[in-house]
mmCIF file of C-alpha atoms in Angstrom:
data_model
loop_
_atom_site.group_PDB
_atom_site.id
_atom_site.type_symbol
_atom_site.label_atom_id
_atom_site.label_comp_id
_atom_site.label_asym_id
_atom_site.label_seq_id
_atom_site.Cartn_x
_atom_site.Cartn_y
_atom_site.Cartn_z
ATOM 1 C CA MET Z 13 66.911 130.417 25.313
ATOM 2 C CA LYS Z 14 68.374 133.456 27.210
ATOM 3 C CA ALA Z 15 67.353 133.767 30.748
ATOM 4 C CA THR Z 16 66.355 137.643 31.917
ATOM 5 C CA VAL Z 17 67.548 138.609 35.442
ATOM 6 C CA LYS Z 18 65.529 141.335 36.861
ATOM 7 C CA MET Z 19 67.673 143.601 39.249
ATOM 8 C CA THR Z 20 66.040 145.313 42.017
ATOM 9 C CA TYR Z 21 67.729 148.412 43.656
ATOM 10 C CA VAL Z 22 66.615 149.339 47.300
ATOM 11 C CA VAL Z 23 67.620 152.988 48.044
ATOM 12 C CA ILE Z 24 68.434 153.285 51.733
ATOM 13 C CA ARG Z 25 68.070 157.028 53.038
ATOM 14 C CA ARG Z 26 70.750 158.526 55.071
ATOM 15 C CA PRO Z 27 69.345 158.736 58.700
ATOM 16 C CA ARG Z 28 68.501 162.445 59.760
ATOM 17 C CA TRP Z 29 70.628 164.000 62.331
ATOM 18 C CA LEU Z 30 69.579 166.544 64.611
ATOM 19 C CA LYS Z 31 71.982 168.491 66.647
ATOM 20 C CA GLU Z 32 70.891 168.737 70.480
ATOM 21 C CA ARG Z 33 69.949 172.037 71.042
ATOM 22 C CA ASN Z 34 71.202 173.602 74.337
ATOM 23 C CA GLU Z 35 69.017 175.538 76.602
ATOM 24 C CA HIS Z 36 71.396 178.409 77.580
ATOM 25 C CA PHE Z 37 68.799 180.468 78.960
ATOM 26 C CA TYR Z 38 68.054 178.262 81.768
ATOM 27 C CA ASN Z 39 71.395 176.317 82.057
ATOM 28 C CA TYR Z 40 73.637 179.440 82.972
ATOM 29 C CA ASP Z 41 73.261 181.393 86.184
ATOM 30 C CA GLU Z 42 72.975 185.187 85.732
ATOM 31 C CA LYS Z 43 76.857 185.716 86.222
ATOM 32 C CA ASP Z 44 77.939 183.195 83.525
ATOM 33 C CA PHE Z 45 75.032 184.322 81.280
ATOM 34 C CA MET Z 46 76.104 187.997 81.444
ATOM 35 C CA ILE Z 47 79.956 186.721 80.597
ATOM 36 C CA ARG Z 48 78.555 184.661 77.643
ATOM 37 C CA PHE Z 49 75.970 186.914 76.088
ATOM 38 C CA ARG Z 50 76.840 190.398 77.420
ATOM 39 C CA LEU Z 51 73.067 190.925 78.531
ATOM 40 C CA SER Z 52 71.198 190.222 81.941
ATOM 41 C CA LYS Z 53 68.492 187.362 81.572
ATOM 42 C CA ALA Z 54 65.868 190.033 82.349
ATOM 43 C CA ALA Z 55 67.208 192.377 79.633
ATOM 44 C CA THR Z 56 67.300 189.291 77.286
ATOM 45 C CA TYR Z 57 63.768 188.324 78.265
ATOM 46 C CA ASN Z 58 62.611 191.851 77.877
ATOM 47 C CA LEU Z 59 64.049 192.275 74.378
ATOM 48 C CA LEU Z 60 62.684 188.672 73.251
ATOM 49 C CA LEU Z 61 58.911 189.812 74.275
ATOM 50 C CA LYS Z 62 59.350 192.748 71.929
ATOM 51 C CA ILE Z 63 60.586 190.797 68.802
ATOM 52 C CA GLU Z 64 59.243 187.213 69.476
ATOM 53 C CA ASN Z 65 56.319 187.684 66.913
ATOM 54 C CA GLN Z 66 58.711 188.400 64.094
ATOM 55 C CA LEU Z 67 60.982 185.360 64.992
ATOM 56 C CA GLU Z 68 58.165 182.800 65.218
ATOM 57 C CA PHE Z 69 57.340 180.345 62.603
ATOM 58 C CA MET Z 70 54.334 179.205 61.337
ATOM 59 C CA SER Z 71 54.418 175.647 61.690
ATOM 60 C CA GLU Z 72 56.314 173.245 64.157
ATOM 61 C CA ARG Z 73 57.676 170.947 61.562
ATOM 62 C CA ASN Z 74 61.398 170.423 61.015
ATOM 63 C CA GLN Z 75 62.100 171.201 64.908
ATOM 64 C CA SER Z 76 62.036 174.824 64.114
ATOM 65 C CA ILE Z 77 64.026 177.125 66.234
ATOM 66 C CA SER Z 78 62.614 179.093 69.176
ATOM 67 C CA PRO Z 79 62.529 182.516 69.281
ATOM 68 C CA ILE Z 80 64.869 182.702 72.385
ATOM 69 C CA ASN Z 81 67.347 180.444 70.817
ATOM 70 C CA GLN Z 82 67.461 182.353 67.655
ATOM 71 C CA LEU Z 83 68.040 185.546 69.977
ATOM 72 C CA LEU Z 84 70.736 183.923 72.087
ATOM 73 C CA THR Z 85 72.564 182.861 68.787
ATOM 74 C CA THR Z 86 72.551 186.257 67.935
ATOM 75 C CA LEU Z 87 73.566 187.562 71.141
ATOM 76 C CA ARG Z 88 76.664 184.943 71.312
ATOM 77 C CA PHE Z 89 77.689 186.295 67.730
ATOM 78 C CA TYR Z 90 77.382 189.929 68.955
ATOM 79 C CA ALA Z 91 79.564 189.226 71.796
ATOM 80 C CA THR Z 92 82.490 187.151 70.173
ATOM 81 C CA ASN Z 93 82.386 188.294 66.677
ATOM 82 C CA ASN Z 94 82.957 184.235 66.088
ATOM 83 C CA THR Z 95 82.140 182.780 62.659
ATOM 84 C CA GLN Z 96 78.747 181.367 62.126
ATOM 85 C CA LEU Z 97 80.054 177.972 62.147
ATOM 86 C CA ALA Z 98 81.150 178.180 65.713
ATOM 87 C CA THR Z 99 78.016 180.288 66.693
ATOM 88 C CA GLY Z 100 76.058 177.331 65.066
ATOM 89 C CA ASP Z 101 77.928 174.606 67.072
ATOM 90 C CA PHE Z 102 77.651 176.582 70.285
ATOM 91 C CA SER Z 103 73.898 176.544 70.008
ATOM 92 C CA GLY Z 104 73.410 173.286 68.047
ATOM 93 C CA PHE Z 105 72.200 174.649 64.993
ATOM 94 C CA SER Z 106 73.421 174.148 61.447
ATOM 95 C CA VAL Z 107 75.677 176.379 59.603
ATOM 96 C CA SER Z 108 72.778 177.234 57.306
ATOM 97 C CA THR Z 109 70.482 177.790 60.369
ATOM 98 C CA ALA Z 110 72.831 180.314 61.973
ATOM 99 C CA HIS Z 111 72.158 182.792 59.104
ATOM 100 C CA ARG Z 112 69.321 183.566 61.008
ATOM 101 C CA ILE Z 113 71.278 186.079 62.871
ATOM 102 C CA HIS Z 114 70.500 188.479 60.130
ATOM 103 C CA ARG Z 115 66.792 187.883 60.635
ATOM 104 C CA VAL Z 116 67.086 188.741 64.476
ATOM 105 C CA SER Z 117 69.253 191.742 63.814
ATOM 106 C CA ALA Z 118 66.592 193.212 61.504
ATOM 107 C CA ALA Z 119 64.066 192.543 64.123
ATOM 108 C CA ILE Z 120 66.206 194.286 66.911
ATOM 109 C CA ALA Z 121 66.943 197.392 64.346
ATOM 110 C CA SER Z 122 62.867 197.703 64.089
ATOM 111 C CA LEU Z 123 62.883 198.762 67.669
ATOM 112 C CA HIS Z 124 64.755 202.018 67.090
ATOM 113 C CA GLN Z 125 61.714 204.427 66.779
ATOM 114 C CA GLU Z 126 61.036 203.224 70.239
ATOM 115 C CA TYR Z 127 64.376 203.882 72.049
ATOM 116 C CA VAL Z 128 66.447 205.991 69.529
ATOM 117 C CA LYS Z 129 64.473 209.466 70.370
ATOM 118 C CA PHE Z 130 65.656 213.048 70.020
ATOM 119 C CA PRO Z 131 64.120 215.687 72.284
ATOM 120 C CA THR Z 132 61.620 217.655 70.442
ATOM 121 C CA LYS Z 133 59.365 218.953 72.946
ATOM 122 C CA ARG Z 134 60.234 222.281 74.798
ATOM 123 C CA GLN Z 135 60.329 220.296 78.475
ATOM 124 C CA GLU Z 136 62.401 217.495 77.033
ATOM 125 C CA ILE Z 137 64.990 220.197 75.346
ATOM 126 C CA GLN Z 138 65.203 222.100 78.689
ATOM 127 C CA GLN Z 139 65.736 218.709 80.733
ATOM 128 C CA GLU Z 140 68.361 217.708 78.385
ATOM 129 C CA GLN Z 141 70.012 221.170 78.459
ATOM 130 C CA SER Z 142 69.800 221.140 82.327
ATOM 131 C CA ASN Z 143 71.647 217.630 82.407
ATOM 132 C CA PHE Z 144 74.361 218.522 80.312
ATOM 133 C CA TYR Z 145 74.881 222.021 82.376
ATOM 134 C CA GLN Z 146 75.125 219.671 85.374
ATOM 135 C CA ILE Z 147 78.357 218.268 84.195
ATOM 136 C CA ALA Z 148 80.517 221.349 83.446
ATOM 137 C CA LYS Z 149 78.343 224.248 83.489
ATOM 138 C CA PHE Z 150 78.227 224.274 79.693
ATOM 139 C CA PRO Z 151 74.884 225.991 78.595
ATOM 140 C CA ARG Z 152 72.161 225.236 75.845
ATOM 141 C CA ALA Z 153 73.785 221.834 74.855
ATOM 142 C CA ILE Z 154 71.422 218.919 73.952
ATOM 143 C CA GLY Z 155 73.519 216.545 72.676
ATOM 144 C CA ALA Z 156 77.169 215.297 71.814
ATOM 145 C CA MET Z 157 77.900 214.060 68.711
ATOM 146 C CA ASP Z 158 80.785 211.944 66.966
ATOM 147 C CA CYS Z 159 81.426 209.296 64.544
ATOM 148 C CA THR Z 160 82.912 205.697 65.232
ATOM 149 C CA HIS Z 161 83.865 202.913 62.671
ATOM 150 C CA VAL Z 162 82.046 199.675 62.565
ATOM 151 C CA ARG Z 163 83.102 196.635 60.887
ATOM 152 C CA ILE Z 164 81.476 195.103 57.788
ATOM 153 C CA THR Z 165 82.422 192.604 55.283
ATOM 154 C CA SER Z 166 83.615 193.524 51.726
ATOM 155 C CA PRO Z 167 80.495 194.791 49.944
ATOM 156 C CA GLY Z 168 82.171 193.983 46.759
ATOM 157 C CA GLY Z 169 82.009 195.757 43.370
ATOM 158 C CA ASP Z 170 83.902 198.745 42.079
ATOM 159 C CA GLN Z 171 83.126 200.903 45.066
ATOM 160 C CA ALA Z 172 84.278 198.493 47.897
ATOM 161 C CA GLU Z 173 87.540 200.349 48.516
ATOM 162 C CA ILE Z 174 85.956 203.225 49.899
ATOM 163 C CA PHE Z 175 84.697 201.393 53.052
ATOM 164 C CA ARG Z 176 88.073 200.123 53.775
ATOM 165 C CA ASN Z 177 89.612 202.087 56.434
ATOM 166 C CA ARG Z 178 93.722 202.733 57.476
ATOM 167 C CA LYS Z 179 93.878 199.691 59.501
ATOM 168 C CA GLY Z 180 92.781 197.690 56.464
ATOM 169 C CA TYR Z 181 89.495 196.290 57.106
ATOM 170 C CA PHE Z 182 86.077 197.189 55.722
ATOM 171 C CA CYS Z 183 83.788 199.575 57.720
ATOM 172 C CA ILE Z 184 81.105 202.348 57.808
ATOM 173 C CA ASN Z 185 81.276 205.204 59.722
ATOM 174 C CA VAL Z 186 78.392 205.629 62.108
ATOM 175 C CA GLN Z 187 77.301 208.910 63.282
ATOM 176 C CA THR Z 188 75.878 209.086 66.807
ATOM 177 C CA ILE Z 189 74.178 211.340 69.110
ATOM 178 C CA CYS Z 190 73.794 210.706 72.708
ATOM 179 C CA ASN Z 191 72.607 212.661 75.865
ATOM 180 C CA ALA Z 192 74.278 213.539 79.325
ATOM 181 C CA ASN Z 193 73.573 209.610 80.210
ATOM 182 C CA MET Z 194 75.248 208.371 77.293
ATOM 183 C CA GLU Z 195 71.797 207.321 75.733
ATOM 184 C CA ILE Z 196 71.876 207.480 71.919
ATOM 185 C CA THR Z 197 69.307 209.987 70.726
ATOM 186 C CA ASP Z 198 70.085 209.651 67.007
ATOM 187 C CA ILE Z 199 72.091 207.444 64.727
ATOM 188 C CA VAL Z 200 73.155 207.683 60.828
ATOM 189 C CA ALA Z 201 74.434 204.008 59.759
ATOM 190 C CA ARG Z 202 75.048 204.086 56.108
ATOM 191 C CA TRP Z 203 77.989 205.976 55.009
ATOM 192 C CA PRO Z 204 81.251 204.438 54.169
ATOM 193 C CA ARG Z 205 84.587 204.955 55.925
ATOM 194 C CA SER Z 206 85.740 207.332 53.335
ATOM 195 C CA CYS Z 207 83.125 209.940 54.486
ATOM 196 C CA HIS Z 208 84.314 212.522 56.666
ATOM 197 C CA ASP Z 209 82.401 212.907 59.912
ATOM 198 C CA SER Z 210 81.229 216.504 58.941
ATOM 199 C CA THR Z 211 80.214 215.401 55.530
ATOM 200 C CA ILE Z 212 78.039 212.715 57.020
ATOM 201 C CA PHE Z 213 76.459 215.561 59.357
ATOM 202 C CA ASN Z 214 76.057 217.921 56.795
ATOM 203 C CA ASN Z 215 73.865 215.472 54.489
ATOM 204 C CA CYS Z 216 71.454 214.132 57.584
ATOM 205 C CA TYR Z 217 68.252 215.098 58.499
ATOM 206 C CA ARG Z 218 69.144 216.144 62.245
ATOM 207 C CA LYS Z 219 71.410 218.971 60.688
ATOM 208 C CA ALA Z 220 68.513 220.433 58.661
ATOM 209 C CA ILE Z 221 66.458 220.440 61.931
ATOM 210 C CA PHE Z 222 69.149 222.552 63.570
ATOM 211 C CA TYR Z 223 69.746 224.806 60.631
ATOM 212 C CA VAL Z 224 65.934 225.764 60.659
ATOM 213 C CA ARG Z 225 66.182 226.221 64.553
ATOM 214 C CA HIS Z 226 63.200 224.033 65.403
ATOM 215 C CA ASN Z 227 65.143 223.206 68.627
ATOM 216 C CA GLY Z 228 65.157 226.756 69.558
ATOM 217 C CA ASP Z 229 68.594 227.838 70.846
ATOM 218 C CA ALA Z 230 69.786 224.228 71.495
ATOM 219 C CA LEU Z 231 73.255 223.184 70.223
ATOM 220 C CA LEU Z 232 75.521 220.008 69.853
ATOM 221 C CA LEU Z 233 78.835 219.398 71.333
ATOM 222 C CA VAL Z 234 81.285 218.329 68.504
ATOM 223 C CA ASP Z 235 85.238 217.774 68.407
ATOM 224 C CA TYR Z 236 87.376 219.402 66.024
ATOM 225 C CA GLY Z 237 86.215 217.744 62.737
ATOM 226 C CA TYR Z 238 83.376 219.920 62.665
ATOM 227 C CA ALA Z 239 82.684 223.759 61.965
ATOM 228 C CA SER Z 240 81.657 226.247 64.370
ATOM 229 C CA THR Z 241 77.965 227.189 63.920
ATOM 230 C CA SER Z 242 75.302 228.523 65.729
ATOM 231 C CA TYR Z 243 74.243 225.216 66.552
ATOM 232 C CA THR Z 244 77.461 223.261 66.810
ATOM 233 C CA MET Z 245 80.360 224.083 69.297
ATOM 234 C CA PRO Z 246 83.689 222.548 68.694
ATOM 235 C CA PRO Z 247 86.490 223.239 71.085
ATOM 236 C CA LEU Z 248 89.139 225.923 70.265
ATOM 237 C CA GLU Z 249 91.943 224.640 68.341
ATOM 238 C CA ASN Z 250 94.503 227.463 70.239
ATOM 239 C CA PRO Z 251 93.210 228.705 73.197
ATOM 240 C CA LYS Z 252 95.023 231.698 74.630
ATOM 241 C CA THR Z 253 92.868 233.404 77.170
ATOM 242 C CA PRO Z 254 91.704 232.192 80.487
ATOM 243 C CA LEU Z 255 88.209 232.335 79.622
ATOM 244 C CA GLU Z 256 89.108 230.397 76.238
ATOM 245 C CA HIS Z 257 90.944 227.684 78.299
ATOM 246 C CA LEU Z 258 87.919 227.466 80.489
ATOM 247 C CA TYR Z 259 85.653 227.067 77.618
ATOM 248 C CA ASN Z 260 87.813 223.995 76.421
ATOM 249 C CA GLU Z 261 87.626 222.545 79.492
ATOM 250 C CA SER Z 262 83.984 222.793 79.888
ATOM 251 C CA GLN Z 263 83.164 221.908 76.351
ATOM 252 C CA ILE Z 264 85.505 218.702 76.358
ATOM 253 C CA ARG Z 265 84.291 217.582 79.913
ATOM 254 C CA SER Z 266 80.611 217.907 78.624
ATOM 255 C CA ARG Z 267 81.210 216.325 75.179
ATOM 256 C CA ASN Z 268 82.897 213.313 77.335
ATOM 257 C CA PRO Z 269 79.669 211.201 77.506
ATOM 258 C CA ILE Z 270 79.925 210.439 73.766
ATOM 259 C CA GLU Z 271 83.381 209.046 74.116
ATOM 260 C CA ARG Z 272 82.366 207.026 76.872
ATOM 261 C CA SER Z 273 79.191 205.780 75.166
ATOM 262 C CA TYR Z 274 81.603 204.221 72.382
ATOM 263 C CA GLY Z 275 83.829 202.935 75.196
ATOM 264 C CA ILE Z 276 80.814 201.309 76.754
ATOM 265 C CA TRP Z 277 79.744 199.930 73.429
ATOM 266 C CA LYS Z 278 83.092 198.516 72.569
ATOM 267 C CA ARG Z 279 83.691 196.810 75.820
ATOM 268 C CA ARG Z 280 80.429 195.264 75.887
ATOM 269 C CA TYR Z 281 80.913 193.905 72.289
ATOM 270 C CA THR Z 282 83.852 192.497 71.065
ATOM 271 C CA SER Z 283 86.408 195.047 69.769
ATOM 272 C CA GLU Z 284 86.659 193.092 66.300
ATOM 273 C CA LEU Z 285 83.360 194.819 65.457
ATOM 274 C CA PHE Z 286 84.913 198.130 65.497
#
C-alpha cells in the first residue's frame, strides 16, 4: 500500500517598505529653501493654496502623498532638471510616484488665465504705454516680444526632427510678450523649434487682435526677425542718420525687458531646460 504525502506550501509575502518622506518645507530655513526650490516659502505656500484641491487624493489609503510634498518635488525638478529617480529619492518617493510632476505641472499651468493677462482696457493700455515710455522715451509700446527655446524629450514619430535645434536637443520655440516690468502678458508654447519666430506670431491670436486694431494705436517692440508693420516695430538694420541711430537706441533699450525676463527665467531654473 502506497503512502500519500500531502504537501503544504506557505507563501510568505514580501514585507512592504515605505520610504521616509522628508518635510522639506519645515526642515529648511528661508535661505536654504530658496536655494533648493527657487521660490520663497511664502510664494510656495500661496501657490499651494491655489492648486491644493487639484492635488488632493480621495482617500488616505496607501499613505497618499500630501499636496505640499507633490509641489516641492515638482519645484525641485524645475530647479535641477534632475532625473525623476533622483527627484524621487530626494523627497522619499518611489520612481512611479515622481511621475506626479506632470500632474502638478498641469495644475500650475491651469492658473495662466489668472496671471498671464494682456491689457485690453483703455486705462490698462495707457498705463503700459506710459511704463515703456519711461524707459527710453519710446511712444505707444504696449509690450516687448521674442521667442526662446524650451527643452523637451523627443516626441518620437516621423516629425520628431523638426523639434531638434542646432545644439542637438529637442525643444519647442516659445513666444512670450512682456510688459515694462518683465511680467509675461501673453505666451504661445506649442510650436516646434523649426518654426521661425515670425511664423509663430503670424499664426497666433494676438497678431489678429493687433491687425484689427482692437488695441488702438498700441504696438509691440520686436527684434530683426519680425517685419515692420503698423503694430510691430523692429530696430533699423542699417541706421545712417542721427535720428535713425536715436530710434535704434530707444527701441533696443525699451525692448530690453523681454531679454531680461528670459535671463531671470533661466537663472531661476536650470539652464538645462533651455
